[in-house]
Each structure stands twice: as C-alpha cells, then as structure tokens.
mmCIF file of C-alpha atoms in Angstrom:
data_model
loop_
_atom_site.group_PDB
_atom_site.id
_atom_site.type_symbol
_atom_site.label_atom_id
_atom_site.label_comp_id
_atom_site.label_asym_id
_atom_site.label_seq_id
_atom_site.Cartn_x
_atom_site.Cartn_y
_atom_site.Cartn_z
ATOM 1 C CA UNK A 1 -30.373 -2.870 -8.944
ATOM 2 C CA UNK A 2 -28.456 -5.667 -8.593
ATOM 3 C CA UNK A 3 -29.341 -7.802 -5.250
ATOM 4 C CA UNK A 4 -28.422 -6.600 -1.592
ATOM 5 C CA UNK A 5 -25.255 -8.259 -0.695
ATOM 6 C CA UNK A 6 -26.381 -9.968 2.428
ATOM 7 C CA UNK A 7 -23.497 -10.237 5.497
ATOM 8 C CA UNK A 8 -22.479 -13.644 6.543
ATOM 9 C CA UNK A 9 -22.517 -12.915 9.561
ATOM 10 C CA UNK A 10 -23.883 -9.867 11.782
ATOM 11 C CA UNK A 11 -23.562 -8.986 15.597
ATOM 12 C CA UNK A 12 -23.504 -6.634 18.332
ATOM 13 C CA UNK A 13 -20.797 -5.165 20.313
ATOM 14 C CA UNK A 14 -22.351 -3.288 22.863
ATOM 15 C CA UNK A 15 -24.392 -0.907 20.818
ATOM 16 C CA UNK A 16 -22.110 -1.156 17.676
ATOM 17 C CA UNK A 17 -23.895 -3.418 14.738
ATOM 18 C CA UNK A 18 -21.567 -5.108 13.166
ATOM 19 C CA UNK A 19 -21.738 -6.593 9.266
ATOM 20 C CA UNK A 20 -19.121 -9.290 8.069
ATOM 21 C CA UNK A 21 -19.594 -9.415 4.525
ATOM 22 C CA UNK A 22 -18.327 -12.003 1.943
ATOM 23 C CA UNK A 23 -15.449 -8.940 0.225
ATOM 24 C CA UNK A 24 -14.817 -5.258 -0.246
ATOM 25 C CA UNK A 25 -17.638 -4.754 -3.289
ATOM 26 C CA UNK A 26 -20.279 -6.216 -1.232
ATOM 27 C CA UNK A 27 -19.232 -4.548 1.827
ATOM 28 C CA UNK A 28 -18.963 -1.342 0.177
ATOM 29 C CA UNK A 29 -22.312 -1.717 -1.612
ATOM 30 C CA UNK A 30 -24.204 -2.210 1.236
ATOM 31 C CA UNK A 31 -22.877 0.309 3.213
ATOM 32 C CA UNK A 32 -23.824 2.935 0.490
ATOM 33 C CA UNK A 33 -27.189 1.671 -0.073
ATOM 34 C CA UNK A 34 -27.891 1.451 3.979
ATOM 35 C CA UNK A 35 -26.292 5.350 3.918
ATOM 36 C CA UNK A 36 -28.534 6.213 1.001
ATOM 37 C CA UNK A 37 -31.266 5.346 2.399
ATOM 38 C CA UNK A 38 -30.719 6.797 5.978
ATOM 39 C CA UNK A 39 -29.817 10.273 3.551
ATOM 40 C CA UNK A 40 -32.830 10.239 1.883
ATOM 41 C CA UNK A 41 -35.472 9.826 4.889
ATOM 42 C CA UNK A 42 -33.921 12.516 6.846
ATOM 43 C CA UNK A 43 -34.591 14.897 3.588
ATOM 44 C CA UNK A 44 -38.336 13.254 3.795
ATOM 45 C CA UNK A 45 -38.610 15.403 7.121
ATOM 46 C CA UNK A 46 -36.633 18.169 6.976
ATOM 47 C CA UNK A 47 -35.143 20.933 4.831
ATOM 48 C CA UNK A 48 -30.598 20.185 5.228
ATOM 49 C CA UNK A 49 -28.994 17.480 6.367
ATOM 50 C CA UNK A 50 -25.241 17.992 7.380
ATOM 51 C CA UNK A 51 -22.861 15.101 6.932
ATOM 52 C CA UNK A 52 -19.111 13.981 6.951
ATOM 53 C CA UNK A 53 -17.155 12.211 5.095
ATOM 54 C CA UNK A 54 -13.717 10.302 5.487
ATOM 55 C CA UNK A 55 -10.685 10.042 2.543
ATOM 56 C CA UNK A 56 -9.657 7.046 2.224
ATOM 57 C CA UNK A 57 -9.256 3.730 -0.434
ATOM 58 C CA UNK A 58 -11.500 2.435 2.259
ATOM 59 C CA UNK A 59 -13.989 3.995 0.824
ATOM 60 C CA UNK A 60 -13.602 3.837 -2.328
ATOM 61 C CA UNK A 61 -16.598 1.421 -3.148
ATOM 62 C CA UNK A 62 -18.824 2.832 -0.522
ATOM 63 C CA UNK A 63 -18.745 5.979 -2.179
ATOM 64 C CA UNK A 64 -19.033 4.732 -5.468
ATOM 65 C CA UNK A 65 -22.252 3.054 -4.265
ATOM 66 C CA UNK A 66 -23.441 6.568 -3.074
ATOM 67 C CA UNK A 67 -22.641 8.713 -6.220
ATOM 68 C CA UNK A 68 -23.880 6.338 -7.911
ATOM 69 C CA UNK A 69 -27.743 6.554 -5.980
ATOM 70 C CA UNK A 70 -30.120 8.772 -8.566
ATOM 71 C CA UNK A 71 -32.636 9.714 -6.215
ATOM 72 C CA UNK A 72 -30.698 12.000 -3.789
ATOM 73 C CA UNK A 73 -31.343 15.340 -3.290
ATOM 74 C CA UNK A 74 -28.129 16.363 -3.391
ATOM 75 C CA UNK A 75 -28.794 19.934 -2.963
ATOM 76 C CA UNK A 76 -30.311 20.348 0.670
ATOM 77 C CA UNK A 77 -26.919 18.578 2.405
ATOM 78 C CA UNK A 78 -23.942 20.101 3.503
ATOM 79 C CA UNK A 79 -20.704 18.381 2.996
ATOM 80 C CA UNK A 80 -17.688 18.289 5.300
ATOM 81 C CA UNK A 81 -14.498 16.056 5.664
ATOM 82 C CA UNK A 82 -12.722 15.172 8.705
ATOM 83 C CA UNK A 83 -8.897 15.828 7.707
ATOM 84 C CA UNK A 84 -6.878 16.923 5.962
ATOM 85 C CA UNK A 85 -2.567 17.176 6.402
ATOM 86 C CA UNK A 86 -1.198 20.263 6.825
ATOM 87 C CA UNK A 87 2.107 21.170 4.703
ATOM 88 C CA UNK A 88 0.834 19.630 1.040
ATOM 89 C CA UNK A 89 1.271 21.775 -1.843
ATOM 90 C CA UNK A 90 -2.646 22.840 -2.711
ATOM 91 C CA UNK A 91 -2.710 20.146 -5.694
ATOM 92 C CA UNK A 92 -0.989 17.595 -3.952
ATOM 93 C CA UNK A 93 -2.694 14.614 -5.262
ATOM 94 C CA UNK A 94 -2.974 13.241 -1.710
ATOM 95 C CA UNK A 95 -4.913 16.013 0.140
ATOM 96 C CA UNK A 96 -7.871 14.545 1.125
ATOM 97 C CA UNK A 97 -9.843 17.650 -0.085
ATOM 98 C CA UNK A 98 -8.616 16.672 -3.345
ATOM 99 C CA UNK A 99 -9.801 12.780 -3.188
ATOM 100 C CA UNK A 100 -12.937 13.810 -1.868
ATOM 101 C CA UNK A 101 -14.189 16.219 -4.460
ATOM 102 C CA UNK A 102 -13.167 13.480 -7.032
ATOM 103 C CA UNK A 103 -14.748 10.601 -5.949
ATOM 104 C CA UNK A 104 -17.352 12.195 -4.855
ATOM 105 C CA UNK A 105 -18.302 15.914 -4.088
ATOM 106 C CA UNK A 106 -17.652 16.872 -7.830
ATOM 107 C CA UNK A 107 -19.972 13.932 -9.081
ATOM 108 C CA UNK A 108 -22.813 14.482 -7.079
ATOM 109 C CA UNK A 109 -22.339 18.490 -6.218
ATOM 110 C CA UNK A 110 -23.778 19.157 -2.579
ATOM 111 C CA UNK A 111 -25.584 21.855 -2.010
ATOM 112 C CA UNK A 112 -22.589 23.426 0.230
ATOM 113 C CA UNK A 113 -19.010 21.995 0.398
ATOM 114 C CA UNK A 114 -17.063 22.614 3.487
ATOM 115 C CA UNK A 115 -13.092 22.335 2.813
ATOM 116 C CA UNK A 116 -10.249 22.126 5.081
ATOM 117 C CA UNK A 117 -8.055 24.706 3.867
ATOM 118 C CA UNK A 118 -4.985 23.909 5.557
ATOM 119 C CA UNK A 119 -2.915 27.019 3.683
ATOM 120 C CA UNK A 120 -4.764 29.107 5.872
ATOM 121 C CA UNK A 121 -2.795 29.465 9.461
ATOM 122 C CA UNK A 122 -3.797 26.314 11.960
ATOM 123 C CA UNK A 123 -5.665 28.979 15.145
ATOM 124 C CA UNK A 124 -7.375 30.537 12.223
ATOM 125 C CA UNK A 125 -8.511 27.628 9.928
ATOM 126 C CA UNK A 126 -9.697 26.134 13.641
ATOM 127 C CA UNK A 127 -11.843 28.538 14.320
ATOM 128 C CA UNK A 128 -12.786 29.122 11.207
ATOM 129 C CA UNK A 129 -14.114 25.082 10.251
ATOM 130 C CA UNK A 130 -15.732 24.525 13.504
ATOM 131 C CA UNK A 131 -17.567 27.713 13.725
ATOM 132 C CA UNK A 132 -19.353 25.761 10.207
ATOM 133 C CA UNK A 133 -19.543 22.573 12.076
ATOM 134 C CA UNK A 134 -21.573 23.875 15.282
ATOM 135 C CA UNK A 135 -23.667 26.383 13.306
ATOM 136 C CA UNK A 136 -26.175 22.920 13.277
ATOM 137 C CA UNK A 137 -26.357 19.272 14.161
ATOM 138 C CA UNK A 138 -24.220 17.267 12.222
ATOM 139 C CA UNK A 139 -26.691 14.288 10.956
ATOM 140 C CA UNK A 140 -23.840 12.023 9.589
ATOM 141 C CA UNK A 141 -20.875 10.493 9.741
ATOM 142 C CA UNK A 142 -19.185 8.313 7.356
ATOM 143 C CA UNK A 143 -15.471 6.913 8.430
ATOM 144 C CA UNK A 144 -13.018 4.133 8.583
ATOM 145 C CA UNK A 145 -10.885 3.216 10.932
ATOM 146 C CA UNK A 146 -6.851 3.267 10.602
ATOM 147 C CA UNK A 147 -4.563 0.798 11.397
ATOM 148 C CA UNK A 148 -2.968 1.598 15.023
ATOM 149 C CA UNK A 149 -7.555 2.446 15.513
ATOM 150 C CA UNK A 150 -7.382 5.625 14.819
ATOM 151 C CA UNK A 151 -10.454 7.679 13.589
ATOM 152 C CA UNK A 152 -10.185 10.543 11.400
ATOM 153 C CA UNK A 153 -6.712 11.680 12.574
ATOM 154 C CA UNK A 154 -7.325 10.751 16.319
ATOM 155 C CA UNK A 155 -4.766 8.122 16.852
ATOM 156 C CA UNK A 156 -3.717 7.401 20.702
ATOM 157 C CA UNK A 157 -1.163 9.394 21.572
ATOM 158 C CA UNK A 158 -4.073 12.359 20.738
ATOM 159 C CA UNK A 159 -7.221 10.911 21.064
ATOM 160 C CA UNK A 160 -9.399 12.040 23.778
ATOM 161 C CA UNK A 161 -12.880 10.920 24.213
ATOM 162 C CA UNK A 162 -13.406 13.910 26.231
ATOM 163 C CA UNK A 163 -11.848 16.208 23.600
ATOM 164 C CA UNK A 164 -13.256 20.340 24.478
ATOM 165 C CA UNK A 165 -12.479 21.239 20.808
ATOM 166 C CA UNK A 166 -14.061 20.792 17.969
ATOM 167 C CA UNK A 167 -11.508 20.338 14.990
ATOM 168 C CA UNK A 168 -7.280 20.950 16.133
ATOM 169 C CA UNK A 169 -3.308 20.400 15.147
ATOM 170 C CA UNK A 170 -1.753 16.375 15.840
ATOM 171 C CA UNK A 171 0.988 14.826 15.149
ATOM 172 C CA UNK A 172 0.537 12.147 13.629
ATOM 173 C CA UNK A 173 1.335 8.747 15.618
ATOM 174 C CA UNK A 174 4.184 6.715 13.128
ATOM 175 C CA UNK A 175 2.100 4.129 12.468
ATOM 176 C CA UNK A 176 -0.364 6.430 11.055
ATOM 177 C CA UNK A 177 2.604 7.613 8.215
ATOM 178 C CA UNK A 178 3.271 4.114 7.550
ATOM 179 C CA UNK A 179 -0.707 3.483 6.894
ATOM 180 C CA UNK A 180 -0.155 6.246 4.002
ATOM 181 C CA UNK A 181 2.205 4.414 2.836
ATOM 182 C CA UNK A 182 0.573 0.846 2.992
ATOM 183 C CA UNK A 183 -2.536 2.187 1.212
ATOM 184 C CA UNK A 184 -0.593 3.616 -1.693
ATOM 185 C CA UNK A 185 -0.970 6.911 -1.067
ATOM 186 C CA UNK A 186 2.476 8.230 -0.398
ATOM 187 C CA UNK A 187 5.823 6.778 -2.226
ATOM 188 C CA UNK A 188 7.733 6.559 1.386
ATOM 189 C CA UNK A 189 7.550 7.141 4.923
ATOM 190 C CA UNK A 190 9.457 10.432 4.712
ATOM 191 C CA UNK A 191 7.107 12.038 2.109
ATOM 192 C CA UNK A 192 4.183 11.628 4.561
ATOM 193 C CA UNK A 193 3.296 14.732 5.985
ATOM 194 C CA UNK A 194 4.157 14.572 10.047
ATOM 195 C CA UNK A 195 1.196 16.561 11.409
ATOM 196 C CA UNK A 196 -2.420 17.326 10.380
ATOM 197 C CA UNK A 197 -5.949 19.030 11.547
ATOM 198 C CA UNK A 198 -8.430 16.440 12.581
ATOM 199 C CA UNK A 199 -12.144 16.941 13.577
ATOM 200 C CA UNK A 200 -12.631 15.498 17.385
ATOM 201 C CA UNK A 201 -13.669 12.039 18.674
ATOM 202 C CA UNK A 202 -16.601 14.211 20.310
ATOM 203 C CA UNK A 203 -17.114 15.827 16.610
ATOM 204 C CA UNK A 204 -17.405 12.618 15.139
ATOM 205 C CA UNK A 205 -19.283 11.107 17.950
ATOM 206 C CA UNK A 206 -22.145 13.778 18.113
ATOM 207 C CA UNK A 207 -23.967 13.099 14.606
ATOM 208 C CA UNK A 208 -27.057 11.098 14.640
ATOM 209 C CA UNK A 209 -25.873 7.976 12.429
ATOM 210 C CA UNK A 210 -21.971 6.677 12.070
ATOM 211 C CA UNK A 211 -21.300 4.362 8.898
ATOM 212 C CA UNK A 212 -17.918 3.007 9.215
ATOM 213 C CA UNK A 213 -16.127 1.020 6.833
ATOM 214 C CA UNK A 214 -13.074 -0.913 7.037
ATOM 215 C CA UNK A 215 -11.687 -3.690 4.155
ATOM 216 C CA UNK A 216 -9.094 -5.340 4.210
ATOM 217 C CA UNK A 217 -6.462 -7.872 5.633
ATOM 218 C CA UNK A 218 -4.020 -4.610 6.757
ATOM 219 C CA UNK A 219 -7.040 -3.836 8.777
ATOM 220 C CA UNK A 220 -8.002 -7.329 10.855
ATOM 221 C CA UNK A 221 -5.598 -5.579 14.390
ATOM 222 C CA UNK A 222 -7.584 -2.465 14.504
ATOM 223 C CA UNK A 223 -10.846 -4.332 14.024
ATOM 224 C CA UNK A 224 -10.165 -6.949 16.407
ATOM 225 C CA UNK A 225 -8.744 -4.620 19.401
ATOM 226 C CA UNK A 226 -12.388 -1.756 18.120
ATOM 227 C CA UNK A 227 -14.953 -5.018 19.101
ATOM 228 C CA UNK A 228 -12.475 -7.142 22.009
ATOM 229 C CA UNK A 229 -10.379 -4.714 23.431
ATOM 230 C CA UNK A 230 -11.563 -2.634 26.350
ATOM 231 C CA UNK A 231 -13.009 0.904 25.531
ATOM 232 C CA UNK A 232 -10.002 3.684 25.553
ATOM 233 C CA UNK A 233 -7.934 5.606 23.403
ATOM 234 C CA UNK A 234 -5.324 2.912 22.850
ATOM 235 C CA UNK A 235 -7.798 2.117 20.761
ATOM 236 C CA UNK A 236 -9.737 4.941 19.462
ATOM 237 C CA UNK A 237 -11.994 3.008 17.722
ATOM 238 C CA UNK A 238 -13.293 1.622 19.821
ATOM 239 C CA UNK A 239 -15.735 4.506 21.276
ATOM 240 C CA UNK A 240 -18.007 3.963 18.767
ATOM 241 C CA UNK A 241 -19.258 1.052 20.067
ATOM 242 C CA UNK A 242 -20.513 3.829 22.832
ATOM 243 C CA UNK A 243 -22.836 5.120 20.533
ATOM 244 C CA UNK A 244 -26.490 4.595 20.056
ATOM 245 C CA UNK A 245 -26.315 3.928 15.957
ATOM 246 C CA UNK A 246 -23.229 2.960 14.258
ATOM 247 C CA UNK A 247 -22.462 0.128 11.769
ATOM 248 C CA UNK A 248 -19.113 -1.194 11.224
ATOM 249 C CA UNK A 249 -19.363 -2.976 8.073
ATOM 250 C CA UNK A 250 -16.476 -5.336 7.354
ATOM 251 C CA UNK A 251 -15.167 -7.698 5.077
ATOM 252 C CA UNK A 252 -14.180 -11.319 6.034
ATOM 253 C CA UNK A 253 -10.117 -10.236 5.168
ATOM 254 C CA UNK A 254 -10.854 -7.347 8.266
ATOM 255 C CA UNK A 255 -12.533 -9.571 10.138
ATOM 256 C CA UNK A 256 -10.623 -12.734 10.099
ATOM 257 C CA UNK A 257 -13.735 -14.809 9.111
#
C-alpha cells in the first residue's frame, strides 16, 4: 500500500473534524482508508453493520479506495443509498442506484443491498425503504455536500433538522438541478428531474460515524458556509457540526487554501 496521504491542515469546527488535502486523490484515498478502518473495527465486534452511501462524482476516489481494500468482509454489510431521482427510466445512466452498483456494489458484493425503487408509488416506497432503514441502527454514512449546502437531496427549501420522516419525496432546488449539469450528469438544466426521494437529515445524523467527502472548486462556497455560517437549514450541511463523529474531507480547491 502506498503511503498514507497527510492533510495539509486539520482543524475542528464545533464537533466537526476537518481534514484538508492537497488534491482530491489524496482526499479520497485518505477518506477511503479511514472508513475502511472503521468498517473493520466494527466488524471485529459486531456480526453485521449497516451503511449508507452517496452517489456523486465527488465520491469517485473514495469509492475506488474503499472497493480496493481486500480485507473488508462485505458479506456482513448491509448497504443503502441516500437518494434517487423520480421519473427516470430504470436503465437511465444517471440513476444513483446504477452509479453505486457500478462503482461499488457490483465490485464488493455486500451481503445485502437495498436500492430505492423510484418506479414504485411514492407512498409505498417511502414506507418500504423507511421500514428497512428502521430495522436496526445505521453504523456509517458516507456522504457529500451539494453546491447549495444540501446533504442527500435535502435542499434548503425542504431541509428539516427535526424531520419526522425517514425518507420523503422532495422538489429539487434550481441550484441543485444546475449542479447535476455542472457535474456532467445531464446535458442541460431541463433534462434534470424536478423531484426525488431522499433520506432525511435525522436519518443520516442518526448514524454513529459520518465520512463526508467534498472536493473541487465548485464546492468552495458550500464548504465555507458549512464551516463558518450559522447552523441552519439555509445551509443544511451546517448540521454536521453537531454530529459527535463526523469528519469532513476537503481539498485545497474546496477549502480555499
């Protein structure tokens, strides 16, 4: 294994640990190895663990590192993902379930993979997936932050730190939809679906360990607001500063240093 990338800066903001790396590859490698170590530590004392993953280009280096670790017993891991568009065909390349299957699940073969079925009726799918999530506590969430500060698809207009739901349908904010174009996922703004299913903020905050990977210059404003703004749903990611074990992995481009 190559040398562990070292952060060029490390700090804490409230309870949130922040590691700044020289570039996104170092960021993803370090985050992937840290998450892998936690997975193996948990599997050393638990029969099974439950994880939630984000699907976004920001996660690529992290997922590559995680999937390359030969010592994780994925057969004892139950995997979920945190959001899915409503209205895309099942074979659409932009579906988040497809993204995660190609970059992680098909490679490592978790013991159980629960995918959000956005072709189901909204009410039925929220009940089905919510029931699965509530069967046992979530151990680890691997997430990112959107350009508007969203976590999962909890954009500022719909984010609720005390959300009573486990998963819900939301209308996507224009800034969120534009990000999907900026990320190269859709050719034009009009191609981006207007609605999605998303795990709520309390669902993700309930996990014992959070790993949050946010590289790139387009995320600089969101990272700045996350670390320096008032904790509020105007920038939903600020809530991460309240979690007892969340580490934010950023690079020079996203941190602004």
